[in-house]
C-alpha cells in the first residue's frame, strides 16, 4: 500500500530539517565543501569526458586486456575494469572527485570529533585538499594518484579513529594498504610507517601481525599472478631502472670499484649527460638503449639495479646531495616548468586539448583506439567554455605553494615536540607518512609535481592535531614551567625582593616558623 501524501511530506520535512541542523552545526565546513564540489563540477563540465596523462594509456591497456604490467602495478587498472561496463571516462573522473571530497571529510571529521577542534579550525585544515586547483586537476586526470591518496587516507582514518584498534580494524588497515601498494609502488613505505606507528603506540605484536598478514596476502597473490605470466615472482620489473634514473645525474664510473663488464654500457661521461634524471629512462639517447630487447626487461632491471646500488655505495655524498636537492624543490614558492614543458602542461587545465596519442599498443591497436573503445565514442578531451576558462583562472591563483606546505609540515612537527616522549603522539602517523611520501620519489627516481599532492592531506591532518586539547595543555604546562624557572632564576634584584618579603618590620627578620 502506498504511503499517504501527508506522511511523505512529513518525511521530506524531517530530512530537510536534519540537513539544515547539520549545516548549522558545521557552517564553515559546509561553505568550503560546497565550494569544492562546485569547482569540481565546473572542471567536469569544462573538460569532457576527462583529461589524460601519458601513463593513462598504460593503465587503459591493462584494463582492455588484463595482464601484470612491468612498469607499475595494476591496482588503478582494476578500478577502470570495474567501471568499464559504463563506457564513461566522465564517471571515472566523478569517482575520483568524490574521493577528493571524501579526503576532506575524513580530515574534518577526525579533527572535529576525535581531536575536538573547533569547526572553523577543522574546516581550515581540510581546505588544502578541497580547494587546491592542482588537486582538482589531478582528480580530473585518468591517473592513479587520487585513488592512492584516498586509500592511504582511509587507512590513516581507521587507525586514528580508534584509540586501541581491534583485530578487525587492523585487518582492514592491512587490506587497504595492500590496495594502495598495488596502486602505486610507494605503498610499501606506507606499510612500514603504519607498522612503526603501531609499535610506538604499543598496539601489541598480535595486531601488528594481523595488519602485516592482511597486507601481504593480496601482494603475494598478485606476485603469483605475475610469476604465472612472466616467470618472475615480483610486482614490477622497473624498480632498478627507476633507481638508475636517480643515479644517472651524478654517477661516475671511475669511482665505482669492480664494476662488472656487462654494466659498462650504463656509464656516461659528464659532458655527454642529458639534463634530467628522467632522461636516463625515457630519452632515446639513454644508455639503457645500448642493450638489445625491451627496455623494461628482467635482465635490464637487474643490471640497472646492481649498477645503481654500486654507484650509491661508491658516491654516498653525491647521492645524498641530489636527494636533498629534489626534496627541497618541493618547498619552493613558485612552480617552474619541470621536467619539460610537455610534461608540465599535462598538470594544467589547458585552453586546447591534444589529440589522443597514436602509440602502437600491440596487435595493430593504438592508444587512441583503446580510449575510444572504452568510451564507446570519441574520448578526446573537449574544452567547453566558459567553464574551462573559469577553472583555468582558478588553478592559476588558488593552490598550495611549496613554501606553504613547508609551513604546514613545520606546524605539525611543532605539535609533536611536547609529546616527544611518545614520539609525537598520534600525529606521528600522518606526519611521518607525509614526509615519507615526499622523500620517496626524491630517493628512488626524481621530483615530480604530482608526487607532492598525496602528502598534502596527511600534512594538513598532522598540522590540525597541533591544536588538539592535549597538545595545547602540554604547551600551557611548558609555558608555566618556563615562567616558574624565570622567577627562580630572576637574578640579584629578584633575590633581594624575595629576602625583603621574608623580613619583618624595619628589616627585622621574621621568626622561623619552626620556632
XYZ file of C-alpha atoms in Angstrom:
515
model
C 0.000 0.000 0.000
C 1.339 3.454 -0.934
C 2.386 5.822 1.819
C -0.150 8.641 2.356
C 0.943 12.008 0.885
C 0.870 13.603 4.341
C 3.427 11.108 5.650
C 5.632 11.640 2.571
C 5.575 15.401 3.128
C 6.398 14.901 6.795
C 9.313 12.642 5.888
C 10.692 15.208 3.434
C 10.354 17.974 6.000
C 12.137 15.819 8.558
C 15.055 15.139 6.198
C 15.277 18.803 5.271
C 15.253 19.772 8.951
C 18.012 17.238 9.659
C 20.123 18.583 6.789
C 19.634 22.153 7.951
C 20.607 21.168 11.501
C 23.820 19.598 10.159
C 24.605 22.757 8.193
C 24.063 24.903 11.285
C 26.405 22.692 13.315
C 29.158 22.860 10.671
C 28.784 26.217 8.882
C 32.430 26.792 7.924
C 32.929 23.284 6.560
C 29.615 23.449 4.697
C 30.784 26.553 2.837
C 34.161 25.003 1.997
C 32.924 21.609 0.817
C 30.067 23.143 -1.168
C 32.572 25.414 -2.912
C 34.850 22.427 -3.519
C 32.014 20.412 -5.051
C 31.011 23.288 -7.347
C 34.613 23.731 -8.512
C 34.811 20.054 -9.380
C 31.536 20.296 -11.260
C 32.903 23.239 -13.266
C 36.026 21.174 -14.080
C 33.942 18.221 -15.259
C 31.774 20.420 -17.482
C 34.770 22.355 -18.812
C 36.857 19.281 -19.695
C 34.739 16.414 -21.023
C 34.823 13.476 -20.619
C 38.133 13.631 -18.706
C 41.795 14.581 -19.058
C 44.695 12.244 -19.820
C 48.349 11.781 -18.899
C 50.965 9.678 -20.669
C 50.573 6.909 -18.071
C 46.796 6.849 -18.632
C 47.114 4.694 -21.725
C 49.204 2.024 -19.981
C 46.521 1.695 -17.297
C 43.871 1.616 -20.003
C 45.751 -1.024 -21.980
C 45.756 -3.307 -18.936
C 42.029 -2.631 -18.401
C 41.406 -3.621 -22.041
C 43.261 -6.935 -21.782
C 44.395 -7.577 -18.165
C 47.986 -8.609 -17.561
C 50.607 -7.668 -14.913
C 52.274 -4.512 -16.210
C 56.096 -4.471 -15.894
C 56.358 -0.725 -15.072
C 53.677 -0.201 -12.423
C 51.193 -2.383 -10.523
C 47.654 -2.784 -11.836
C 45.556 -1.529 -8.914
C 44.255 1.514 -10.786
C 43.555 -0.600 -13.866
C 41.284 -2.757 -11.682
C 39.219 0.376 -10.966
C 38.983 1.056 -14.711
C 37.900 -2.540 -15.268
C 35.188 -2.172 -12.637
C 33.823 0.957 -14.328
C 34.305 -0.320 -17.873
C 30.694 -1.505 -18.431
C 29.514 2.129 -18.133
C 31.775 3.250 -21.026
C 32.365 6.653 -19.442
C 35.603 8.421 -18.589
C 33.383 11.102 -17.042
C 32.281 8.503 -14.490
C 35.939 7.743 -13.725
C 36.569 11.450 -13.147
C 33.419 11.709 -10.996
C 34.546 8.815 -8.786
C 37.933 10.494 -8.345
C 36.351 13.844 -7.489
C 34.227 12.084 -4.865
C 37.434 10.583 -3.481
C 38.900 14.091 -3.224
C 35.838 15.343 -1.367
C 35.945 12.234 0.818
C 39.505 13.021 1.902
C 38.382 16.474 3.034
C 35.524 14.932 5.009
C 37.927 12.487 6.707
C 40.244 15.301 7.786
C 37.357 17.363 9.120
C 35.670 14.513 10.993
C 38.911 13.341 12.587
C 39.854 16.795 13.825
C 36.326 17.717 14.856
C 35.189 14.513 16.565
C 38.373 12.693 17.524
C 40.582 15.668 18.410
C 37.813 18.162 19.332
C 38.998 21.119 17.280
C 36.523 23.955 16.740
C 34.597 23.717 13.487
C 36.422 26.557 11.773
C 39.813 25.053 12.678
C 38.963 21.598 11.346
C 37.485 23.142 8.186
C 40.637 25.185 7.644
C 42.764 22.029 7.848
C 40.570 20.340 5.207
C 40.751 23.322 2.840
C 44.100 22.488 1.119
C 42.869 19.183 -0.281
C 39.385 20.508 -1.052
C 40.253 23.813 -2.713
C 43.674 23.339 -4.312
C 43.420 23.923 -8.071
C 46.077 21.331 -8.902
C 44.380 18.744 -6.705
C 41.156 19.284 -8.654
C 43.046 18.925 -11.952
C 44.729 15.713 -10.709
C 41.305 14.264 -9.952
C 40.185 15.135 -13.490
C 43.126 13.136 -14.911
C 42.682 9.419 -15.574
C 45.598 8.594 -13.300
C 46.298 6.524 -10.187
C 47.381 9.258 -7.765
C 43.946 10.249 -6.445
C 42.970 6.644 -5.746
C 46.286 6.009 -3.976
C 45.938 9.084 -1.758
C 42.337 8.212 -0.921
C 43.293 4.681 0.143
C 46.133 5.941 2.352
C 43.788 8.442 3.997
C 41.241 5.664 4.624
C 43.881 3.569 6.394
C 45.069 6.527 8.484
C 41.499 7.496 9.413
C 40.677 3.967 10.576
C 43.764 3.823 12.780
C 43.366 7.280 14.305
C 39.620 6.996 14.904
C 40.165 4.238 17.472
C 42.497 4.611 20.435
C 43.025 0.869 20.594
C 42.178 -0.789 17.259
C 40.588 -4.226 17.241
C 41.870 -7.077 15.097
C 39.138 -6.283 12.560
C 40.391 -2.709 12.275
C 43.978 -3.946 11.986
C 42.997 -6.388 9.219
C 41.053 -3.686 7.363
C 44.011 -1.323 7.556
C 46.328 -4.004 6.186
C 43.973 -4.758 3.298
C 43.599 -1.067 2.407
C 47.377 -0.607 2.424
C 47.696 -3.626 0.109
C 45.301 -1.946 -2.332
C 47.340 1.260 -2.084
C 50.557 -0.702 -2.691
C 49.024 -2.328 -5.760
C 48.002 1.129 -6.970
C 51.443 2.693 -6.578
C 54.678 1.007 -5.557
C 55.293 3.688 -2.931
C 52.611 1.912 -0.884
C 55.336 -0.270 0.637
C 56.788 2.632 2.700
C 53.220 3.342 3.864
C 53.074 -0.157 5.355
C 56.387 0.419 7.129
C 55.141 3.748 8.500
C 51.921 2.183 9.820
C 53.805 -0.674 11.496
C 56.212 1.831 13.083
C 53.241 3.817 14.399
C 51.658 0.692 15.883
C 54.986 -0.153 17.506
C 55.467 3.233 19.201
C 51.797 3.223 20.253
C 52.332 -0.238 21.785
C 49.435 -1.756 19.897
C 50.874 -5.213 20.510
C 52.576 -7.695 18.253
C 49.322 -9.568 17.547
C 47.653 -6.549 15.960
C 50.830 -5.726 14.070
C 50.946 -9.300 12.774
C 47.291 -9.123 11.690
C 47.986 -5.888 9.780
C 51.079 -7.343 8.157
C 49.400 -10.599 7.115
C 46.287 -8.822 5.781
C 48.543 -6.622 3.661
C 50.989 -9.258 2.471
C 48.471 -11.905 1.346
C 46.989 -9.822 -1.530
C 50.502 -8.750 -2.525
C 51.654 -12.379 -2.666
C 48.594 -13.251 -4.733
C 49.446 -10.514 -7.228
C 53.079 -11.641 -7.335
C 51.914 -15.190 -8.005
C 49.904 -13.911 -10.976
C 52.983 -12.002 -12.164
C 55.088 -15.174 -11.963
C 52.496 -17.200 -13.831
C 52.528 -14.621 -16.641
C 56.222 -13.692 -16.771
C 58.129 -16.352 -14.839
C 59.341 -13.855 -12.222
C 57.958 -13.578 -8.681
C 57.638 -9.793 -8.436
C 55.234 -6.853 -8.541
C 57.039 -4.962 -11.303
C 60.271 -5.114 -13.261
C 61.092 -1.438 -13.141
C 62.422 -0.542 -9.665
C 66.040 -0.955 -10.730
C 65.509 1.081 -13.890
C 63.835 3.925 -11.987
C 66.676 3.856 -9.454
C 69.073 4.120 -12.385
C 67.395 7.386 -13.357
C 68.197 8.657 -9.864
C 71.939 7.943 -10.077
C 72.193 8.907 -13.744
C 72.707 12.562 -12.833
C 75.884 12.023 -10.826
C 77.229 8.510 -11.486
C 80.997 8.456 -12.100
C 82.144 5.006 -13.133
C 85.751 5.938 -12.339
C 84.748 5.877 -8.649
C 82.948 2.532 -8.792
C 85.234 -0.354 -7.919
C 84.904 -3.788 -9.525
C 82.133 -2.745 -11.891
C 81.059 -5.796 -13.956
C 81.879 -5.554 -17.633
C 78.239 -6.079 -18.589
C 77.341 -2.840 -16.773
C 79.890 -0.651 -18.573
C 77.203 0.311 -21.087
C 75.354 2.202 -18.334
C 78.236 4.606 -17.797
C 78.058 8.112 -19.236
C 80.697 10.818 -19.092
C 79.576 14.109 -17.558
C 79.965 16.047 -20.823
C 77.586 13.651 -22.617
C 74.960 13.502 -19.868
C 71.360 14.525 -20.619
C 69.858 17.339 -18.490
C 67.222 15.480 -16.406
C 67.272 12.291 -14.380
C 64.212 11.006 -16.265
C 66.209 11.228 -19.484
C 68.113 8.231 -18.162
C 64.961 6.197 -18.877
C 62.788 7.855 -21.477
C 65.184 9.682 -23.814
C 66.213 7.864 -26.978
C 69.841 8.639 -26.077
C 69.505 6.831 -22.735
C 72.325 4.349 -22.019
C 69.622 1.736 -21.402
C 69.035 1.679 -25.149
C 72.533 0.282 -25.630
C 71.107 -3.100 -24.629
C 69.045 -5.137 -27.062
C 65.481 -6.187 -26.444
C 62.826 -4.435 -24.380
C 63.918 -1.570 -22.160
C 61.833 -2.813 -19.201
C 63.024 -6.395 -19.230
C 64.032 -8.530 -16.223
C 67.659 -8.518 -17.342
C 67.835 -4.741 -17.835
C 66.143 -4.190 -14.480
C 68.666 -6.489 -12.788
C 71.647 -4.758 -14.392
C 70.303 -1.261 -13.639
C 69.545 -2.202 -10.038
C 73.000 -3.643 -9.396
C 74.715 -0.713 -11.120
C 72.690 1.860 -9.170
C 73.440 0.266 -5.808
C 77.163 0.172 -6.607
C 77.069 3.871 -7.543
C 75.225 4.843 -4.346
C 77.687 2.928 -2.170
C 80.646 4.467 -4.018
C 79.243 8.018 -4.038
C 77.033 8.355 -0.928
C 77.632 12.102 -0.619
C 76.643 12.751 -4.245
C 73.541 10.608 -3.778
C 72.548 12.482 -0.600
C 73.083 15.779 -2.424
C 70.712 15.002 -5.314
C 68.092 13.552 -2.945
C 68.228 16.666 -0.754
C 68.058 18.921 -3.821
C 64.907 17.242 -5.130
C 63.328 17.049 -1.677
C 63.860 20.767 -1.052
C 62.489 21.550 -4.512
C 59.078 20.633 -3.072
C 59.101 23.749 -0.885
C 59.775 26.426 -3.492
C 57.304 29.297 -3.652
C 56.934 29.362 -7.444
C 56.119 26.415 -9.696
C 58.591 26.245 -12.553
C 58.350 24.250 -15.778
C 59.782 20.819 -14.893
C 60.979 18.325 -16.066
C 59.946 19.633 -19.500
C 57.167 21.754 -20.910
C 55.217 18.817 -22.366
C 55.023 17.020 -19.006
C 54.346 20.194 -17.030
C 51.451 21.141 -19.315
C 49.706 17.869 -18.502
C 49.241 19.138 -14.931
C 47.451 22.265 -16.154
C 43.943 22.993 -17.355
C 44.842 23.988 -20.920
C 42.962 26.079 -23.493
C 43.268 23.408 -26.184
C 43.346 19.639 -25.778
C 45.814 17.423 -27.610
C 44.698 14.609 -29.908
C 44.760 11.151 -28.380
C 48.157 9.509 -28.982
C 48.624 7.080 -31.835
C 51.125 4.883 -29.980
C 51.027 1.253 -31.010
C 49.792 -0.765 -28.025
C 50.181 -4.114 -29.805
C 48.205 -6.124 -32.365
C 47.912 -3.023 -34.529
C 45.790 -1.187 -31.940
C 46.695 2.375 -30.932
C 46.209 4.147 -27.612
C 43.511 6.280 -29.228
C 41.660 3.148 -30.398
C 41.577 1.719 -26.876
C 40.462 5.023 -25.342
C 37.651 5.377 -27.877
C 36.603 1.778 -27.285
C 36.478 2.330 -23.507
C 34.359 5.472 -24.021
C 32.340 3.796 -26.795
C 32.760 7.024 -28.734
C 35.209 9.878 -29.190
C 37.276 10.029 -25.992
C 39.334 13.106 -26.848
C 39.063 15.849 -24.225
C 36.639 18.580 -25.257
C 37.318 22.033 -23.814
C 33.976 23.699 -23.074
C 33.924 27.430 -22.431
C 33.276 29.432 -20.293
C 33.558 26.652 -17.688
C 37.074 25.703 -18.788
C 38.186 29.335 -18.541
C 36.770 29.622 -15.016
C 38.654 26.610 -13.671
C 41.828 27.644 -15.551
C 41.799 31.046 -13.883
C 41.097 29.422 -10.534
C 44.022 26.998 -10.870
C 46.378 29.843 -11.768
C 45.736 31.606 -8.468
C 44.447 29.139 -5.858
C 46.812 26.337 -4.911
C 49.046 25.337 -2.023
C 52.503 26.698 -2.773
C 55.549 24.708 -1.738
C 56.522 27.208 0.942
C 53.016 26.948 2.400
C 53.382 23.160 2.537
C 56.658 23.631 4.425
C 54.804 25.792 6.960
C 52.087 23.140 7.316
C 54.707 20.452 7.959
C 56.504 22.707 10.449
C 53.227 23.291 12.285
C 52.642 19.550 12.550
C 56.175 18.986 13.806
C 55.742 21.726 16.423
C 52.709 19.904 17.795
C 54.753 16.728 18.156
C 57.538 18.358 20.184
C 55.710 18.475 23.582
C 54.894 14.770 23.143
C 58.426 13.743 22.285
C 58.468 11.033 24.952
C 55.702 9.333 22.946
C 57.348 10.023 19.576
C 54.988 12.932 18.932
C 51.766 11.126 19.869
C 49.186 10.161 17.257
C 50.429 12.884 14.876
C 53.454 10.632 14.334
C 51.455 8.634 11.771
C 50.231 11.303 9.307
C 53.336 13.495 9.685
C 55.875 10.740 9.008
C 53.799 9.390 6.116
C 53.616 12.868 4.586
C 57.384 13.339 4.814
C 57.975 9.798 3.566
C 55.780 10.312 0.503
C 57.713 13.477 -0.322
C 61.092 11.844 0.236
C 60.483 8.540 -1.590
C 60.410 9.959 -5.160
C 63.498 12.055 -4.458
C 65.334 8.974 -3.201
C 64.249 6.465 -5.851
C 63.500 8.390 -9.060
C 63.134 12.164 -9.378
C 60.987 15.061 -8.190
C 57.630 15.491 -9.906
C 54.849 17.933 -9.029
C 52.140 15.292 -8.921
C 54.109 13.322 -6.320
C 53.690 16.239 -3.895
C 49.893 16.223 -3.721
C 49.436 12.833 -1.941
C 51.336 14.245 1.055
C 49.101 17.323 1.438
C 46.075 15.788 3.258
C 48.379 13.940 5.667
C 50.411 17.063 6.404
C 47.230 19.116 6.912
C 45.848 16.497 9.306
C 49.054 16.493 11.378
C 49.046 20.303 11.495
C 45.449 20.304 12.725
C 46.365 17.925 15.553
C 48.735 20.585 16.873
C 45.664 22.451 18.147
C 44.097 19.485 19.936
C 43.379 19.948 23.691
C 46.170 17.563 24.680
C 48.856 19.451 22.767
C 47.533 22.839 23.897
C 47.617 21.640 27.507
C 51.224 20.491 27.071
C 52.216 23.857 25.625
C 50.451 25.632 28.513
C 52.266 23.469 31.066
C 55.549 24.146 29.291
C 54.853 27.900 29.422
C 54.109 27.750 33.160
C 57.324 25.832 33.747
C 59.349 28.408 31.811
C 57.764 31.279 33.777
C 58.408 29.474 37.054
C 62.049 28.936 36.158
C 62.267 32.618 35.238
C 61.072 33.594 38.704
C 63.566 31.256 40.359
C 66.483 32.467 38.214
C 65.487 36.111 38.391
C 68.982 37.433 39.284
C 70.220 39.563 42.252
C 67.344 42.073 42.177
C 64.780 39.273 42.285
C 66.671 37.642 45.191
C 66.707 40.916 47.157
C 62.954 41.264 46.697
C 62.458 37.733 47.975
C 64.591 38.454 51.114
C 62.714 41.707 51.844
C 59.404 39.913 51.574
C 60.542 37.423 54.203
C 61.755 40.060 56.748
C 59.646 41.644 59.493
C 59.061 45.411 60.126
C 62.041 47.733 59.643
C 64.165 44.938 58.264
C 63.841 42.645 61.269
C 63.955 39.084 60.202
C 60.683 37.215 60.534
C 60.646 34.454 63.135
C 61.442 30.941 61.972
C 58.157 29.049 61.535
C 59.747 26.030 63.177
C 60.459 28.107 66.310
